[in-house]
Tab-separated table of C-alpha atoms and ligand atoms in Angstrom:
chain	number	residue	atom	x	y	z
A	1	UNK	CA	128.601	248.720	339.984
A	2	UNK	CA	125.788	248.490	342.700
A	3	UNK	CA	124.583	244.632	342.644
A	4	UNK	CA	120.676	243.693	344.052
A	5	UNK	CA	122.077	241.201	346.470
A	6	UNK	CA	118.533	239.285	345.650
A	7	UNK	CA	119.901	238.880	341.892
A	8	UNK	CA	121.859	236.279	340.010
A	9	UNK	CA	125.267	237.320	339.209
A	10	UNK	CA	126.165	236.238	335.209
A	11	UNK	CA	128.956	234.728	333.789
A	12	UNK	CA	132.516	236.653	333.140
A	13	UNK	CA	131.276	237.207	329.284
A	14	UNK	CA	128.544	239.240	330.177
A	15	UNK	CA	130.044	240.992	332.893
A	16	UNK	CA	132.644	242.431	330.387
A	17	UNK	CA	129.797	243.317	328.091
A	18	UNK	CA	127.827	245.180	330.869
A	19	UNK	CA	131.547	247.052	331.787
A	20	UNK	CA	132.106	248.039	328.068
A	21	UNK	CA	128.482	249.478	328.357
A	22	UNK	CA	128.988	250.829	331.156
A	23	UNK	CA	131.919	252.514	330.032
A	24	UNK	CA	130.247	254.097	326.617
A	25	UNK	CA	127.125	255.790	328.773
A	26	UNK	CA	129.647	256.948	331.487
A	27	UNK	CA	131.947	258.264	329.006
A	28	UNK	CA	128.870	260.206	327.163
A	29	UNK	CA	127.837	261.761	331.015
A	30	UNK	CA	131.522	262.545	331.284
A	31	UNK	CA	131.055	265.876	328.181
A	32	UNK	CA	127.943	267.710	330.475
A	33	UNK	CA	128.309	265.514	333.538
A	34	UNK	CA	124.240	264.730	333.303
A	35	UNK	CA	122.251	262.187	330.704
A	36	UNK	CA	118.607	262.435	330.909
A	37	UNK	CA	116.542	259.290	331.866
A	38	UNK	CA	115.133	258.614	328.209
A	39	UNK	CA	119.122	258.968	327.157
A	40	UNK	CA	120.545	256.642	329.424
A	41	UNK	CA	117.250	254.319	328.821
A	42	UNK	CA	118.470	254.513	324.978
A	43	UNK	CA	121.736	254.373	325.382
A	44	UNK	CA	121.487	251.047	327.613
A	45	UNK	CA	118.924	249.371	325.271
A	46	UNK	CA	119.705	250.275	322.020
A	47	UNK	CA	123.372	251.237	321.597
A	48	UNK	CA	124.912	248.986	318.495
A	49	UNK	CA	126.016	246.034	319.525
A	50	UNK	CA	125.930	246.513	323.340
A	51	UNK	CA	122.588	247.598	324.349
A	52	UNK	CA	120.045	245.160	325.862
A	53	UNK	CA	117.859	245.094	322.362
A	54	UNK	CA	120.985	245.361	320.100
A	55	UNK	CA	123.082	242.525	321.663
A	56	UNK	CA	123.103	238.941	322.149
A	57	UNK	CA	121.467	238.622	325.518
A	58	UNK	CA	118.675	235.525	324.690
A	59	UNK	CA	115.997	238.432	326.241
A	60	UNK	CA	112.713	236.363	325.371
A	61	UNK	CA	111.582	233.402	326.708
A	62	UNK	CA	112.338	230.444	329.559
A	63	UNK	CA	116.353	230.968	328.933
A	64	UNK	CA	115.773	234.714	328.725
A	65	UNK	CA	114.747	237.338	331.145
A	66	UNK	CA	110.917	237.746	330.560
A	67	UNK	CA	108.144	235.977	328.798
A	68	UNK	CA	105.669	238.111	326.806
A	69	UNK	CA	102.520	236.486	325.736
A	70	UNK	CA	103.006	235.082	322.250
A	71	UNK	CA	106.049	233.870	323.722
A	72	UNK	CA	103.611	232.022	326.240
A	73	UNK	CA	101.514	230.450	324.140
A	74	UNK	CA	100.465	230.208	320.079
A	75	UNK	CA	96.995	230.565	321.649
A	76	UNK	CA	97.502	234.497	322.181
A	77	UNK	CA	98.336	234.679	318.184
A	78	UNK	CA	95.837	232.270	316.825
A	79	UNK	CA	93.410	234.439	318.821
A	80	UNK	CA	94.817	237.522	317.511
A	81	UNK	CA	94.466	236.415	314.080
A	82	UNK	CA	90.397	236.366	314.320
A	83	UNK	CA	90.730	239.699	315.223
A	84	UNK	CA	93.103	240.195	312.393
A	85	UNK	CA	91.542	239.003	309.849
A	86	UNK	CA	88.029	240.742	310.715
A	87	UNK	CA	90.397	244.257	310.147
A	88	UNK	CA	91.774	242.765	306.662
A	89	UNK	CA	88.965	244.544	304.541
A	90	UNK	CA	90.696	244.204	301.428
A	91	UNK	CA	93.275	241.643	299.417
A	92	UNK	CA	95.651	244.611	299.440
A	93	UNK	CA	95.565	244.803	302.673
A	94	UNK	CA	98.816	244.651	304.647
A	95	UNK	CA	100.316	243.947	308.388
A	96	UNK	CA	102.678	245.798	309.518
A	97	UNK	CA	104.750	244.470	313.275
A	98	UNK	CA	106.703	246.758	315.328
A	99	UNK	CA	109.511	245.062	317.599
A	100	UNK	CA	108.404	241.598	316.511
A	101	UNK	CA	111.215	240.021	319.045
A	102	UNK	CA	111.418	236.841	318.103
A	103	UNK	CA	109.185	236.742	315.356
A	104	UNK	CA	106.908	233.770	316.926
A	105	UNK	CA	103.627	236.270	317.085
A	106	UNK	CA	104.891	236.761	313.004
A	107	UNK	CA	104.468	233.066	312.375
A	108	UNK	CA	101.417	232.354	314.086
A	109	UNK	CA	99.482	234.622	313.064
A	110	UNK	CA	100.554	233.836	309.644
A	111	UNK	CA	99.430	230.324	310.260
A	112	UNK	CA	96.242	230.643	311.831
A	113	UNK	CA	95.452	233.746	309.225
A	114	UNK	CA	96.600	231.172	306.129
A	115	UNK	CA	93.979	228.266	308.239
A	116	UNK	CA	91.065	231.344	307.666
A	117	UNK	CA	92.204	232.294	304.100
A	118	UNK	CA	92.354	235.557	305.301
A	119	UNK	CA	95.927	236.331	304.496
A	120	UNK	CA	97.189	240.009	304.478
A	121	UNK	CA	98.949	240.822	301.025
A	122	UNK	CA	102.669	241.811	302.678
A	123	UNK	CA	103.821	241.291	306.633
A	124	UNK	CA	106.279	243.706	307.062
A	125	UNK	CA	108.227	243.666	310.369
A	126	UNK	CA	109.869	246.778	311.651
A	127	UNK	CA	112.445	246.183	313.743
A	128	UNK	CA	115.211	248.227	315.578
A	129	UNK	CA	117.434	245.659	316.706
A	130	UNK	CA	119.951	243.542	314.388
A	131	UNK	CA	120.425	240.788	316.072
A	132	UNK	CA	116.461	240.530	316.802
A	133	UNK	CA	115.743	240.637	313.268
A	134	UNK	CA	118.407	238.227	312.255
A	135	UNK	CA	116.598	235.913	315.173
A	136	UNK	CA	112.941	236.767	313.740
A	137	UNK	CA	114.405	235.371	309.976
A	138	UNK	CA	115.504	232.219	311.550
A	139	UNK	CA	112.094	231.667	312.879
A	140	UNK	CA	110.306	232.282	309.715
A	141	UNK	CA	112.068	229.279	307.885
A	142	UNK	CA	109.693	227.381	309.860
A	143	UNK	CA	107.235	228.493	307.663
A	144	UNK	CA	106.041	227.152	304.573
A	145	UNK	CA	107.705	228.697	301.567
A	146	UNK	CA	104.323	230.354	300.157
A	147	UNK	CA	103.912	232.220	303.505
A	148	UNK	CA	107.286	233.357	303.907
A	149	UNK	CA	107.177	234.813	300.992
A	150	UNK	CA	104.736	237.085	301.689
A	151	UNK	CA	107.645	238.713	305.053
A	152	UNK	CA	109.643	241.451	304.879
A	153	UNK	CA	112.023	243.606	307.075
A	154	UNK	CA	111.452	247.519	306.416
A	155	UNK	CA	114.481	249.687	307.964
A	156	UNK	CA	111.886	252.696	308.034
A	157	UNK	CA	107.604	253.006	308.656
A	158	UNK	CA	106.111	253.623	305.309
A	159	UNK	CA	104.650	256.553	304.599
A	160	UNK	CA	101.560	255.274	303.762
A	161	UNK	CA	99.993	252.390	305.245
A	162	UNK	CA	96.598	250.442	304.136
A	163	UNK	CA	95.910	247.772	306.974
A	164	UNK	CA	96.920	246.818	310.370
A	165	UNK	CA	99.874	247.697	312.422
A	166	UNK	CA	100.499	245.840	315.405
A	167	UNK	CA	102.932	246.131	318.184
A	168	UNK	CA	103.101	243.752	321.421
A	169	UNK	CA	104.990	244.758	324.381
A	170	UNK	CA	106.869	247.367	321.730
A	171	UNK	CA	105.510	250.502	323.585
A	172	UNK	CA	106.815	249.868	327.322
A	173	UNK	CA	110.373	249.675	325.983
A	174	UNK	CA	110.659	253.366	323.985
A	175	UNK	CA	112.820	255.624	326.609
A	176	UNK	CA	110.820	257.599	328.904
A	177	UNK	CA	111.537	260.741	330.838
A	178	UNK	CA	111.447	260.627	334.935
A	179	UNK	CA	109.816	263.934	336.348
A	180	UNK	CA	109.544	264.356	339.982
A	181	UNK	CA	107.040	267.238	340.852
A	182	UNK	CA	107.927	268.899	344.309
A	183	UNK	CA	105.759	271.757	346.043
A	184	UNK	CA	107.436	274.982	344.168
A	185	UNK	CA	109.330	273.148	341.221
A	186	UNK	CA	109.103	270.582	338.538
A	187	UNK	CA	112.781	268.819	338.049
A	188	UNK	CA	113.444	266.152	335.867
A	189	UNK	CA	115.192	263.004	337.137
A	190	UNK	CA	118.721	261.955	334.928
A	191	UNK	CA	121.643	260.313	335.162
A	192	UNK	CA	125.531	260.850	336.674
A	193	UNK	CA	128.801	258.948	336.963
A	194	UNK	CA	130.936	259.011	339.609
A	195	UNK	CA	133.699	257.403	338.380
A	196	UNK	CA	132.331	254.079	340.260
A	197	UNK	CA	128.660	253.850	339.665
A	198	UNK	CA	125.811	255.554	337.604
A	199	UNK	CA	123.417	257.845	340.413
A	200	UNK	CA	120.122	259.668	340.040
A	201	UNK	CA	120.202	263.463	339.963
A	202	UNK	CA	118.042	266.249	339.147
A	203	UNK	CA	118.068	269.397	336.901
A	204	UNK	CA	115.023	272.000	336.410
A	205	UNK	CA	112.762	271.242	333.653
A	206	UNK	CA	113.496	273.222	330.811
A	207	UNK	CA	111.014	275.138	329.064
A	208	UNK	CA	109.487	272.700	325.838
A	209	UNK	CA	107.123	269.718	325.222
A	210	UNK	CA	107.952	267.920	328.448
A	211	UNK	CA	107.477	270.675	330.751
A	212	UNK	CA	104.552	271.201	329.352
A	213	UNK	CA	103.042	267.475	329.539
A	214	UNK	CA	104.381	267.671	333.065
A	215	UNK	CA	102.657	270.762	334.257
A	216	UNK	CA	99.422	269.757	332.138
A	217	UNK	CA	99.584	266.654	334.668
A	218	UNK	CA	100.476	268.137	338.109
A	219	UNK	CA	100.201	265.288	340.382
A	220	UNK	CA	100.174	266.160	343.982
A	221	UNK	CA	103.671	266.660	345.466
A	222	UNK	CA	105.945	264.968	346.188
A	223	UNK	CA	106.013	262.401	343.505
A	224	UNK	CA	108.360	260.757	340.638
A	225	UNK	CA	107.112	259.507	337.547
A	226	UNK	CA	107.762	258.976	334.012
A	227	UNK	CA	106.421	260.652	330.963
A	228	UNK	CA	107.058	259.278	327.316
A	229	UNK	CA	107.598	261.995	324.824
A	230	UNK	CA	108.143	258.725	322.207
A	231	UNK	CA	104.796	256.556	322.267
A	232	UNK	CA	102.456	259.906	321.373
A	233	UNK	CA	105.666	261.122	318.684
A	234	UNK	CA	105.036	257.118	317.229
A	235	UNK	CA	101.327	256.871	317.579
A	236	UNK	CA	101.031	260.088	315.755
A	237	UNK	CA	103.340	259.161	312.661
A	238	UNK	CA	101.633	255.974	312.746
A	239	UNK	CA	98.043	257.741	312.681
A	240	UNK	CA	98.878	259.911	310.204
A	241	UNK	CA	100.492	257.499	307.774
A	242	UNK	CA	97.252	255.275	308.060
A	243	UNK	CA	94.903	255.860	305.286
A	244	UNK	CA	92.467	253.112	305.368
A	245	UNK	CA	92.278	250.376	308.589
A	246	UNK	CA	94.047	250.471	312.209
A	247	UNK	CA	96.552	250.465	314.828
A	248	UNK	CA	96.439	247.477	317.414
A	249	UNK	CA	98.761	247.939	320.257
A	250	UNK	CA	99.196	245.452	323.328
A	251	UNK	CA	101.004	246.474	326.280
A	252	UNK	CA	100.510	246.510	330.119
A	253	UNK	CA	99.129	249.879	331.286
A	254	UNK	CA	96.563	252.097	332.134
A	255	UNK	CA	94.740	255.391	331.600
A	256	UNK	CA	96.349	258.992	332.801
A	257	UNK	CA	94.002	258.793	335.763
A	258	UNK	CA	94.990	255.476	337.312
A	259	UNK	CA	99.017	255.682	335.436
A	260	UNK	CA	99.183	259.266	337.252
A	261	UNK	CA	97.057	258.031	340.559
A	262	UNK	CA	98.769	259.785	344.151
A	263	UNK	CA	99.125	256.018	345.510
A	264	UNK	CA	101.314	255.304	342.342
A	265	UNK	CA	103.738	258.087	343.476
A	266	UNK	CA	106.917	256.607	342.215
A	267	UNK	CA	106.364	255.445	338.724
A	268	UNK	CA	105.968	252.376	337.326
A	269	UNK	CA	109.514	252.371	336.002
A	270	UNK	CA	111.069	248.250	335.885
A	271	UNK	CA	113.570	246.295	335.554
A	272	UNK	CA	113.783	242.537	333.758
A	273	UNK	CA	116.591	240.449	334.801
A	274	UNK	CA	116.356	236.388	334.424
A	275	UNK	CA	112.492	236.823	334.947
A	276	UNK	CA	112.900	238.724	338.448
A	277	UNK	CA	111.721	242.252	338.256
A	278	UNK	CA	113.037	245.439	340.237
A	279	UNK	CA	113.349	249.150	339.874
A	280	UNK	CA	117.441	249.276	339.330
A	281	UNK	CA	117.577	250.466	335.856
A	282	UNK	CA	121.621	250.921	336.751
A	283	UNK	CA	121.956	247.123	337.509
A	284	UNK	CA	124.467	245.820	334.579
A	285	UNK	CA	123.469	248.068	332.068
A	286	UNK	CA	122.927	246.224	328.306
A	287	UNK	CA	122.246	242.590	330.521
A	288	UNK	CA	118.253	243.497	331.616
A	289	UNK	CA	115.424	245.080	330.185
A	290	UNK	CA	113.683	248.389	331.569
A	291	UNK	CA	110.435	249.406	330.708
A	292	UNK	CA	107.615	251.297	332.006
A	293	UNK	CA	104.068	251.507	331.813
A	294	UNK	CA	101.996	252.481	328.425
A	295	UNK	CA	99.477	255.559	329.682
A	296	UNK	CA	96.934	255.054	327.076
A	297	UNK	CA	95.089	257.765	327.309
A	298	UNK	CA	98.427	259.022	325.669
A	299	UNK	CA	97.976	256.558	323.176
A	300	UNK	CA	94.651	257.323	322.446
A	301	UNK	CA	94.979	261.631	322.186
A	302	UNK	CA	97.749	261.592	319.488
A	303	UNK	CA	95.533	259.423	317.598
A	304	UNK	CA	92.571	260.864	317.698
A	305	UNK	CA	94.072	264.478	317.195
A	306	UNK	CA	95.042	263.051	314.446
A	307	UNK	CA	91.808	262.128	313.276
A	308	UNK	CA	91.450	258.134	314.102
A	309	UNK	CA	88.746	256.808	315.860
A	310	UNK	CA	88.886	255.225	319.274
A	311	UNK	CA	87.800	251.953	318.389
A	312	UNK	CA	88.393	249.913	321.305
A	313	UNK	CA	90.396	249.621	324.726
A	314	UNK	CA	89.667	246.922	326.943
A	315	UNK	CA	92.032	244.274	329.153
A	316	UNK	CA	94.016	241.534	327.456
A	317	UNK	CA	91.175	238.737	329.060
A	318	UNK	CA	88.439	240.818	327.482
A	319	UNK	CA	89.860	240.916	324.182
A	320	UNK	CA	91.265	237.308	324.190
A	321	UNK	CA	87.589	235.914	325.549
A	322	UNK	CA	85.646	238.311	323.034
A	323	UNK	CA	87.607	237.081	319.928
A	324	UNK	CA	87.116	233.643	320.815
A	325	UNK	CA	90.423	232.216	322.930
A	326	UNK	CA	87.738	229.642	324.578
A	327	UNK	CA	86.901	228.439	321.425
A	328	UNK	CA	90.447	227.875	320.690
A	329	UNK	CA	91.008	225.640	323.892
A	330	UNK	CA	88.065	223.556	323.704
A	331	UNK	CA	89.555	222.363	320.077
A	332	UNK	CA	91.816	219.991	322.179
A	333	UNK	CA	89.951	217.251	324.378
A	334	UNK	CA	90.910	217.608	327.968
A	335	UNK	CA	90.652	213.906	327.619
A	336	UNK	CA	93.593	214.279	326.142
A	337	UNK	CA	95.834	215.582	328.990
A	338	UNK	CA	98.939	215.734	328.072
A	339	UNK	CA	97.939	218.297	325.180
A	340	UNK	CA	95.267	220.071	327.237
A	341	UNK	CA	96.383	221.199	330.799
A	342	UNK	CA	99.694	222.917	329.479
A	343	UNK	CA	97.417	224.935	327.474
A	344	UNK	CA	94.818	225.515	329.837
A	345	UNK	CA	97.712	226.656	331.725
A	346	UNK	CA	98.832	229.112	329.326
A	347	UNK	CA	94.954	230.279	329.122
A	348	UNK	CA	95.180	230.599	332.847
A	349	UNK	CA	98.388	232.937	332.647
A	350	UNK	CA	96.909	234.882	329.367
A	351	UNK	CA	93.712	235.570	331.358
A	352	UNK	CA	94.084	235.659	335.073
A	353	UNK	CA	93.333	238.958	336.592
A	354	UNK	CA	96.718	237.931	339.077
A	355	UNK	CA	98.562	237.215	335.523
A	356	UNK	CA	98.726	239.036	332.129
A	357	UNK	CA	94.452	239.361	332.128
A	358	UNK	CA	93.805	242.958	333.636
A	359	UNK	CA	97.362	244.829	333.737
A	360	UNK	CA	98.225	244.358	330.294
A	361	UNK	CA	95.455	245.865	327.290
A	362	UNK	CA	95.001	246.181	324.036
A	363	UNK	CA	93.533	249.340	322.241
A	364	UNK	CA	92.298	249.538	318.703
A	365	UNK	CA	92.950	252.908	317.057
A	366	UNK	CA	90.704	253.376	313.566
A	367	UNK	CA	90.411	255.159	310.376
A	368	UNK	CA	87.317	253.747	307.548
A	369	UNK	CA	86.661	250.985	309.570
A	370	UNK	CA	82.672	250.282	310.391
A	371	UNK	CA	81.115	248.369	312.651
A	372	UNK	CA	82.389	247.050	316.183
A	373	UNK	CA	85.279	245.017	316.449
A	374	UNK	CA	85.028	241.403	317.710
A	375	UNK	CA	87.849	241.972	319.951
A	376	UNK	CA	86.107	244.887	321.901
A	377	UNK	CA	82.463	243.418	322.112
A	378	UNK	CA	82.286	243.278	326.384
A	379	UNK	CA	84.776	244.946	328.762
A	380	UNK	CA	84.609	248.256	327.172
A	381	UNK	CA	86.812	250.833	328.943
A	382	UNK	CA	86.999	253.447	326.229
A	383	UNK	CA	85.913	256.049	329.001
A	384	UNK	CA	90.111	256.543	329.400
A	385	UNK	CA	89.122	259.982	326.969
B	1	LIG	C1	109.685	243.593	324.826
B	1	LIG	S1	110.179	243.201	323.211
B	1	LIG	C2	108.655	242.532	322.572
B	1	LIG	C3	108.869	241.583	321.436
B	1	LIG	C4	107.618	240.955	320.815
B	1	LIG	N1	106.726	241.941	320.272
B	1	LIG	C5	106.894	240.073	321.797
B	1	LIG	O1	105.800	240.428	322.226
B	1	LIG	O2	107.436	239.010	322.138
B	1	LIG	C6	110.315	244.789	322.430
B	1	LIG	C7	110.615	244.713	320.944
B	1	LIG	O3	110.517	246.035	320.384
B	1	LIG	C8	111.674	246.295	319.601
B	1	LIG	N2	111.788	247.761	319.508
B	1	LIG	C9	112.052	248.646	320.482
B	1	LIG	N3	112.031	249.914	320.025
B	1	LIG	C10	111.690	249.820	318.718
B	1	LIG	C11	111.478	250.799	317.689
B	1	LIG	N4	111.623	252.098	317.921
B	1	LIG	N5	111.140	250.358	316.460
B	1	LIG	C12	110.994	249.032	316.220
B	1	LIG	N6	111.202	248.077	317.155
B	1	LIG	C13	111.535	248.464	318.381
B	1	LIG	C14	112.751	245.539	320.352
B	1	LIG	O4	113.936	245.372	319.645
B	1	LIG	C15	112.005	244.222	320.603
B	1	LIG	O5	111.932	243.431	319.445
């Protein structure tokens, strides 16, 4: 197995876990002697019990390998929650989390939406991963019993939904295709074994949904990127399902036009390992995290093909600044340091353009809601259409 020489090595246990990985994807290449990207992406996140989402790696947080923002700080869910509980027309109303990780977004937005009496009738959490959702029950004991109550883990989306669904950092982590576009031919990047180590290799595109996204894109040539087949399939099953209210998601990410820019000519495919990040998605398999980047303007067609309204798209510092994040703050004295200047610190990692503030966004996806949403009221950048 290759090893970044820049990256920490980890213990014998997880070695052997990474190996028996290892050995499951290689032995799947081993029938047609080629895995597509998306495949192997699946295969080394979510196979039971071994994959990087399906195992015991700690993932989230200081111990883990990366830090997503209501992991950084209640004040990204208590800011949520205004925006929340503007969307929560009705009492019948329900939320609905994708990938809730481990389930700290859940229980503070349950708090802060219990402080406005704005509580959503049902939070159900759909979640992919065992051991996450086993993790996400532990952390709702910490709430009171009347809350809790109102939690619940659905194996499957329902096929109707009345309310908000909301999904942070779920997007960047469904398995993505790599295409690289050369002057006569469009080949799509997968995966081989050697016997020693996993390598890159390509095949021709075959005729279907991919090729088709692919050519509709033409980049100039040469150039590698990734295109997810998933996040429009998802958007659109979430679109359709939704009957009355909206999808939230928050992800980092841009439009087609910058995601598919010549300058960005080898994807934005990477790598988490103990909070360094690199472009080895074959570095010990089922012990890091790969993603990519969300292209909205994905996002945004399959729902509005299937008839939602573009409600809102703007940066994560818009959105937390518009629904009130300042306000939040100044509810602790800076006279009183030792509460204040680790969350102004958080505020300052939420919001900094050099942070989370302009790469990662959040887009608001409608259907019979009116008026503007607090979340969206500067920073516009719905011109991703
Ligand atoms: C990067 S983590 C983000 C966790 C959490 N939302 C947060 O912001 O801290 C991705 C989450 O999405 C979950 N996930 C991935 N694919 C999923 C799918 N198809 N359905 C539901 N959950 C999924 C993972 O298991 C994990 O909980």
């Amino acid at each position: 197995m290759p090893h970044e020489p820049s990256l920490p090595l980890p213990g014998p246990e997880a070695l052997t876990h990474s190996a028996e990985l290892t050995r499951a994807i290689a032995a799947e290449i081993g029938r047609t002697g080629w895995i597509d990207f998306a495949r192997y992406m699946e295969l080394a996140l979510y196979t039971p019990g071994l994959g990087y989402y399906a195992a015991g790696a700690t993932k989230l947080g200081g111990a883990g390998d990366f830090v997503t923002a209501p992991e950084l700080s209640s004040l990204f869910s208590q800011t949520l929650a205004r925006q929340v509980a503007q969307l929560l027309a009705q009492p019948s109303d329900e939320v609905i989390e994708l990938g809730a990780g481990s389930g700290r977004m859940a229980r503070d937005l349950l708090l802060a939406l219990d402080n406005l009496e704005l509580l959503p009738s049902q939070y159900s959490i759909v979640e992919i991963s065992a051991e996450l959702r086993a993790r996400q029950q532990e952390t709702m004991l910490a709430l009171p019993a009347a809350l809790r109550r109102r939690v619940r883990w659905l194996d499957a989306l329902p096929p109707r939904i009345t309310g908000l669904v909301l999904a942070n950092e779920v997007l960047d982590a469904l398995p993505v295709h790599v295409v690289a576009w050369h002057d006569d031919t469009i080949m799509e990047r997968g995966v081989t074994w050697d016997g020693r180590a996993f390598a890159w290799a390509e095949r021709p595109l075959a005729a279907g949904p991919l090729l088709d996204r692919a050519r509709a894109l033409s980049p100039a040539p040469p150039y590698i990127s990734e295109i997810s087949l998933l996040v429009p399939a998802l958007v659109r099953t979430l679109a359709c399902a939704l009957e009355r209210g909206a999808l939230l998601f928050m992800d980092y990410g841009f439009g087609s036009g910058e995601y598919y820019h010549r300058q960005r000519d080898r994807g934005t495919l990477m790598c988490h390992y103990r909070h360094r990040a690199h472009d080895d998605p074959f570095f010990l398999p089922g012990l890091q995290d790969i993603t990519s980047h969300v292209d909205f303007t994905s996002v945004a067609l399959a729902a509005v093909d299937a008839g939602l309204e573009l409600k809102g798209y703007t940066t994560q510092a818009h959105f937390l600044i518009n629904a009130g994040v300042t306000d939040l703050l100044a509810r602790t004295s800076p006279d009183d340091s030792a509460s204040y200047l680790p969350l102004a610190a958080q505020a300052q990692k939420l919001l900094s353009p050099a942070e989370m503030g302009e790469l990662f966004k959040v887009i608001a996806l409608s259907r019979g809601i009116e008026g503007e949403l607090i979340g969206f009221r500067a920073g516009d950048r719905r011109g991703l259409l």
